[in-house]
Amino acid sequence: MQTIYETFSPEETAAFGRRLGEQAKPGDVYALVGDLGVGKTVFIQGIASGLGILEPVCSPTFTIVQVYESGRIPLYHFDVYRIGDIEEMEEIGYEDYFYGRGLAMIEWADLVTELLPSRHTVITIEKDLEQGFDYRRIRMEEVGI
Ligand code: ADP
Ligand code: MG
Protein backbone atom coordinates (compact mmCIF):
# COMPACT_ATOMS: atom_id res chain seq x y z
CA MET A 1 0.00 0.00 0.00
CA GLN A 2 1.24 3.46 -0.85
CA THR A 3 0.63 6.52 1.27
CA ILE A 4 1.13 10.01 -0.08
CA TYR A 5 1.90 12.95 2.15
CA GLU A 6 2.37 16.52 0.94
CA THR A 7 4.36 19.28 2.62
CA PHE A 8 4.83 22.96 1.84
CA SER A 9 7.85 23.84 3.97
CA PRO A 10 10.97 22.21 5.46
CA GLU A 11 9.34 22.49 8.89
CA GLU A 12 6.36 20.42 7.73
CA THR A 13 8.65 17.74 6.30
CA ALA A 14 10.59 17.62 9.57
CA ALA A 15 7.34 17.44 11.56
CA PHE A 16 6.18 14.50 9.45
CA GLY A 17 9.53 12.80 10.07
CA ARG A 18 9.21 13.48 13.79
CA ARG A 19 5.91 11.61 13.94
CA LEU A 20 7.45 8.62 12.17
CA GLY A 21 10.43 8.74 14.51
CA GLU A 22 8.09 8.56 17.48
CA GLN A 23 6.60 5.34 16.09
CA ALA A 24 9.75 3.66 14.73
CA LYS A 25 10.56 0.16 15.94
CA PRO A 26 13.87 -1.72 16.22
CA GLY A 27 14.74 -3.30 12.87
CA ASP A 28 12.80 -0.81 10.78
CA VAL A 29 14.54 0.10 7.53
CA TYR A 30 13.61 3.26 5.63
CA ALA A 31 14.97 3.48 2.10
CA LEU A 32 15.03 7.13 1.08
CA VAL A 33 14.91 8.03 -2.58
CA GLY A 34 15.01 11.48 -4.14
CA ASP A 35 17.26 13.93 -5.94
CA LEU A 36 19.86 16.17 -4.34
CA GLY A 37 18.25 18.96 -2.32
CA VAL A 38 14.81 17.40 -2.22
CA GLY A 39 14.76 17.17 1.58
CA LYS A 40 16.04 13.74 2.60
CA THR A 41 18.25 15.15 5.32
CA VAL A 42 15.53 17.52 6.57
CA PHE A 43 13.24 14.50 6.85
CA ILE A 44 15.86 12.49 8.76
CA GLN A 45 16.45 15.41 11.13
CA GLY A 46 12.75 15.20 11.95
CA ILE A 47 12.99 11.46 12.48
CA ALA A 48 15.95 11.99 14.80
CA SER A 49 14.03 14.48 16.92
CA GLY A 50 11.11 12.03 17.07
CA LEU A 51 13.51 9.42 18.43
CA GLY A 52 14.63 11.92 21.07
CA ILE A 53 18.09 12.46 19.60
CA LEU A 54 19.28 15.88 20.70
CA GLU A 55 22.59 16.22 18.87
CA PRO A 56 22.58 17.76 15.38
CA VAL A 57 22.13 15.36 12.48
CA CYS A 58 23.65 16.16 9.11
CA SER A 59 24.53 14.05 6.10
CA PRO A 60 27.51 11.80 6.81
CA THR A 61 30.02 13.13 4.28
CA PHE A 62 33.23 11.25 5.02
CA THR A 63 31.67 8.07 6.35
CA ILE A 64 28.89 6.04 4.82
CA VAL A 65 27.07 5.60 8.11
CA GLN A 66 26.63 7.74 11.20
CA VAL A 67 25.30 6.15 14.37
CA TYR A 68 23.26 8.07 16.96
CA GLU A 69 22.73 6.22 20.22
CA SER A 70 21.18 8.91 22.39
CA GLY A 71 17.55 8.38 21.38
CA ARG A 72 14.85 5.89 22.32
CA ILE A 73 16.38 3.41 19.84
CA PRO A 74 19.59 3.82 17.82
CA LEU A 75 19.48 5.67 14.50
CA TYR A 76 21.75 4.38 11.74
CA HIS A 77 21.95 7.14 9.17
CA PHE A 78 23.45 6.08 5.83
CA ASP A 79 24.22 8.31 2.89
CA VAL A 80 25.46 6.07 0.10
CA TYR A 81 25.63 8.79 -2.57
CA ARG A 82 29.40 8.54 -2.93
CA ILE A 83 29.64 4.80 -2.69
CA GLY A 84 31.98 3.26 -5.31
CA ASP A 85 30.77 -0.30 -5.15
CA ILE A 86 28.79 -2.61 -2.92
CA GLU A 87 32.02 -3.93 -1.31
CA GLU A 88 32.26 -0.70 0.68
CA MET A 89 28.98 -1.64 2.35
CA GLU A 90 30.39 -5.06 3.25
CA GLU A 91 33.49 -3.38 4.70
CA ILE A 92 31.50 -1.25 7.12
CA GLY A 93 29.41 -4.26 8.15
CA TYR A 94 26.09 -2.87 6.93
CA GLU A 95 24.23 -6.00 8.02
CA ASP A 96 24.73 -5.12 11.68
CA TYR A 97 22.70 -1.97 11.00
CA PHE A 98 20.14 -3.25 8.49
CA TYR A 99 19.30 -6.14 10.82
CA GLY A 100 20.08 -4.34 14.07
CA ARG A 101 18.19 -3.04 17.08
CA GLY A 102 17.67 0.45 15.74
CA LEU A 103 16.12 2.32 12.82
CA ALA A 104 18.19 2.29 9.63
CA MET A 105 17.66 5.17 7.19
CA ILE A 106 19.44 5.11 3.87
CA GLU A 107 19.74 8.21 1.70
CA TRP A 108 20.15 7.25 -2.00
CA ALA A 109 18.90 3.75 -1.18
CA ASP A 110 18.32 3.06 -4.87
CA LEU A 111 22.12 2.65 -5.18
CA VAL A 112 22.09 -0.35 -2.82
CA THR A 113 18.68 -1.95 -3.48
CA GLU A 114 20.13 -5.46 -3.67
CA LEU A 115 21.33 -5.19 -0.06
CA LEU A 116 18.06 -4.01 1.47
CA PRO A 117 16.24 -6.49 3.72
CA SER A 118 13.26 -8.04 1.97
CA ARG A 119 11.05 -6.08 4.32
CA HIS A 120 11.53 -2.29 4.29
CA THR A 121 9.76 0.97 3.65
CA VAL A 122 10.56 2.97 0.53
CA ILE A 123 10.14 6.72 1.02
CA THR A 124 10.33 8.76 -2.15
CA ILE A 125 10.48 12.55 -1.94
CA GLU A 126 9.76 14.60 -5.06
CA LYS A 127 9.38 18.23 -5.98
CA ASP A 128 6.60 19.51 -8.20
CA LEU A 129 7.39 23.07 -9.18
CA GLU A 130 3.85 23.66 -10.39
CA GLN A 131 2.81 23.37 -6.74
CA GLY A 132 5.43 25.88 -5.55
CA PHE A 133 9.15 25.91 -4.80
CA ASP A 134 8.81 24.48 -1.29
CA TYR A 135 6.26 21.82 -2.13
CA ARG A 136 7.29 18.19 -1.59
CA ARG A 137 5.39 14.99 -2.26
CA ILE A 138 6.42 12.18 0.08
CA ARG A 139 5.39 8.70 -1.00
CA MET A 140 5.68 5.80 1.44
CA GLU A 141 5.41 2.19 0.43
CA GLU A 142 5.95 -0.86 2.63
CA VAL A 143 7.73 -3.62 0.75
CA GLY A 144 7.79 -7.31 1.64
CA ILE A 145 4.92 -7.33 4.10
P1 ADP B 1 18.84 16.16 0.44
O1 ADP B 1 19.33 15.52 1.72
O2 ADP B 1 17.70 15.42 -0.19
O3 ADP B 1 19.95 16.40 -0.54
P2 ADP B 1 18.41 18.45 2.13
O4 ADP B 1 17.47 17.95 3.17
O5 ADP B 1 19.86 18.57 2.51
O6 ADP B 1 18.25 17.59 0.80
O7 ADP B 1 17.96 19.90 1.62
C1 ADP B 1 16.64 20.20 1.27
C2 ADP B 1 16.53 21.69 1.00
O8 ADP B 1 15.23 22.02 0.50
C3 ADP B 1 16.74 22.51 2.27
O9 ADP B 1 17.46 23.67 1.93
C4 ADP B 1 15.30 22.87 2.68
O10 ADP B 1 15.24 24.08 3.40
C5 ADP B 1 14.63 23.00 1.32
N1 ADP B 1 13.17 22.78 1.35
C6 ADP B 1 12.23 23.60 0.84
N2 ADP B 1 10.99 23.13 0.99
C7 ADP B 1 11.12 21.93 1.62
C8 ADP B 1 10.18 20.95 2.05
N3 ADP B 1 8.84 21.07 1.85
N4 ADP B 1 10.66 19.84 2.66
C9 ADP B 1 12.00 19.69 2.84
N5 ADP B 1 12.94 20.58 2.46
C10 ADP B 1 12.52 21.69 1.84
MG1 MG C 1 21.19 14.69 2.31
Coordinates of C-alpha atoms and ligand atoms in Angstrom, one line a residue:
M1 CA 0.0 0.0 0.0
Q2 CA 1.2 3.5 -0.8
T3 CA 0.6 6.5 1.3
I4 CA 1.1 10.0 -0.1
Y5 CA 1.9 13.0 2.1
E6 CA 2.4 16.5 0.9
T7 CA 4.4 19.3 2.6
F8 CA 4.8 23.0 1.8
S9 CA 7.9 23.8 4.0
P10 CA 11.0 22.2 5.5
E11 CA 9.3 22.5 8.9
E12 CA 6.4 20.4 7.7
T13 CA 8.6 17.7 6.3
A14 CA 10.6 17.6 9.6
A15 CA 7.3 17.4 11.6
F16 CA 6.2 14.5 9.5
G17 CA 9.5 12.8 10.1
R18 CA 9.2 13.5 13.8
R19 CA 5.9 11.6 13.9
L20 CA 7.4 8.6 12.2
G21 CA 10.4 8.7 14.5
E22 CA 8.1 8.6 17.5
Q23 CA 6.6 5.3 16.1
A24 CA 9.8 3.7 14.7
K25 CA 10.6 0.2 15.9
P26 CA 13.9 -1.7 16.2
G27 CA 14.7 -3.3 12.9
D28 CA 12.8 -0.8 10.8
V29 CA 14.5 0.1 7.5
Y30 CA 13.6 3.3 5.6
A31 CA 15.0 3.5 2.1
L32 CA 15.0 7.1 1.1
V33 CA 14.9 8.0 -2.6
G34 CA 15.0 11.5 -4.1
D35 CA 17.3 13.9 -5.9
L36 CA 19.9 16.2 -4.3
G37 CA 18.3 19.0 -2.3
V38 CA 14.8 17.4 -2.2
G39 CA 14.8 17.2 1.6
K40 CA 16.0 13.7 2.6
T41 CA 18.3 15.2 5.3
V42 CA 15.5 17.5 6.6
F43 CA 13.2 14.5 6.9
I44 CA 15.9 12.5 8.8
Q45 CA 16.4 15.4 11.1
G46 CA 12.8 15.2 11.9
I47 CA 13.0 11.5 12.5
A48 CA 16.0 12.0 14.8
S49 CA 14.0 14.5 16.9
G50 CA 11.1 12.0 17.1
L51 CA 13.5 9.4 18.4
G52 CA 14.6 11.9 21.1
I53 CA 18.1 12.5 19.6
L54 CA 19.3 15.9 20.7
E55 CA 22.6 16.2 18.9
P56 CA 22.6 17.8 15.4
V57 CA 22.1 15.4 12.5
C58 CA 23.7 16.2 9.1
S59 CA 24.5 14.0 6.1
P60 CA 27.5 11.8 6.8
T61 CA 30.0 13.1 4.3
F62 CA 33.2 11.2 5.0
T63 CA 31.7 8.1 6.3
I64 CA 28.9 6.0 4.8
V65 CA 27.1 5.6 8.1
Q66 CA 26.6 7.7 11.2
V67 CA 25.3 6.1 14.4
Y68 CA 23.3 8.1 17.0
E69 CA 22.7 6.2 20.2
S70 CA 21.2 8.9 22.4
G71 CA 17.5 8.4 21.4
R72 CA 14.8 5.9 22.3
I73 CA 16.4 3.4 19.8
P74 CA 19.6 3.8 17.8
L75 CA 19.5 5.7 14.5
Y76 CA 21.7 4.4 11.7
H77 CA 21.9 7.1 9.2
F78 CA 23.4 6.1 5.8
D79 CA 24.2 8.3 2.9
V80 CA 25.5 6.1 0.1
Y81 CA 25.6 8.8 -2.6
R82 CA 29.4 8.5 -2.9
I83 CA 29.6 4.8 -2.7
G84 CA 32.0 3.3 -5.3
D85 CA 30.8 -0.3 -5.1
I86 CA 28.8 -2.6 -2.9
E87 CA 32.0 -3.9 -1.3
E88 CA 32.3 -0.7 0.7
M89 CA 29.0 -1.6 2.3
E90 CA 30.4 -5.1 3.3
E91 CA 33.5 -3.4 4.7
I92 CA 31.5 -1.2 7.1
G93 CA 29.4 -4.3 8.2
Y94 CA 26.1 -2.9 6.9
E95 CA 24.2 -6.0 8.0
D96 CA 24.7 -5.1 11.7
Y97 CA 22.7 -2.0 11.0
F98 CA 20.1 -3.3 8.5
Y99 CA 19.3 -6.1 10.8
G100 CA 20.1 -4.3 14.1
R101 CA 18.2 -3.0 17.1
G102 CA 17.7 0.4 15.7
L103 CA 16.1 2.3 12.8
A104 CA 18.2 2.3 9.6
M105 CA 17.7 5.2 7.2
I106 CA 19.4 5.1 3.9
E107 CA 19.7 8.2 1.7
W108 CA 20.1 7.2 -2.0
A109 CA 18.9 3.8 -1.2
D110 CA 18.3 3.1 -4.9
L111 CA 22.1 2.7 -5.2
V112 CA 22.1 -0.3 -2.8
T113 CA 18.7 -1.9 -3.5
E114 CA 20.1 -5.5 -3.7
L115 CA 21.3 -5.2 -0.1
L116 CA 18.1 -4.0 1.5
P117 CA 16.2 -6.5 3.7
S118 CA 13.3 -8.0 2.0
R119 CA 11.0 -6.1 4.3
H120 CA 11.5 -2.3 4.3
T121 CA 9.8 1.0 3.6
V122 CA 10.6 3.0 0.5
I123 CA 10.1 6.7 1.0
T124 CA 10.3 8.8 -2.2
I125 CA 10.5 12.5 -1.9
E126 CA 9.8 14.6 -5.1
K127 CA 9.4 18.2 -6.0
D128 CA 6.6 19.5 -8.2
L129 CA 7.4 23.1 -9.2
E130 CA 3.8 23.7 -10.4
Q131 CA 2.8 23.4 -6.7
G132 CA 5.4 25.9 -5.6
F133 CA 9.1 25.9 -4.8
D134 CA 8.8 24.5 -1.3
Y135 CA 6.3 21.8 -2.1
R136 CA 7.3 18.2 -1.6
R137 CA 5.4 15.0 -2.3
I138 CA 6.4 12.2 0.1
R139 CA 5.4 8.7 -1.0
M140 CA 5.7 5.8 1.4
E141 CA 5.4 2.2 0.4
E142 CA 5.9 -0.9 2.6
V143 CA 7.7 -3.6 0.7
G144 CA 7.8 -7.3 1.6
I145 CA 4.9 -7.3 4.1
Ligands
ADP1 P1 18.8 16.2 0.4 O1 19.3 15.5 1.7 O2 17.7 15.4 -0.2 O3 20.0 16.4 -0.5 P2 18.4 18.5 2.1 O4 17.5 18.0 3.2 O5 19.9 18.6 2.5 O6 18.2 17.6 0.8 O7 18.0 19.9 1.6 C1 16.6 20.2 1.3 C2 16.5 21.7 1.0 O8 15.2 22.0 0.5 C3 16.7 22.5 2.3 O9 17.5 23.7 1.9 C4 15.3 22.9 2.7 O10 15.2 24.1 3.4 C5 14.6 23.0 1.3 N1 13.2 22.8 1.3 C6 12.2 23.6 0.8 N2 11.0 23.1 1.0 C7 11.1 21.9 1.6 C8 10.2 20.9 2.1 N3 8.8 21.1 1.8 N4 10.7 19.8 2.7 C9 12.0 19.7 2.8 N5 12.9 20.6 2.5 C10 12.5 21.7 1.8
MG2 MG 21.2 14.7 2.3

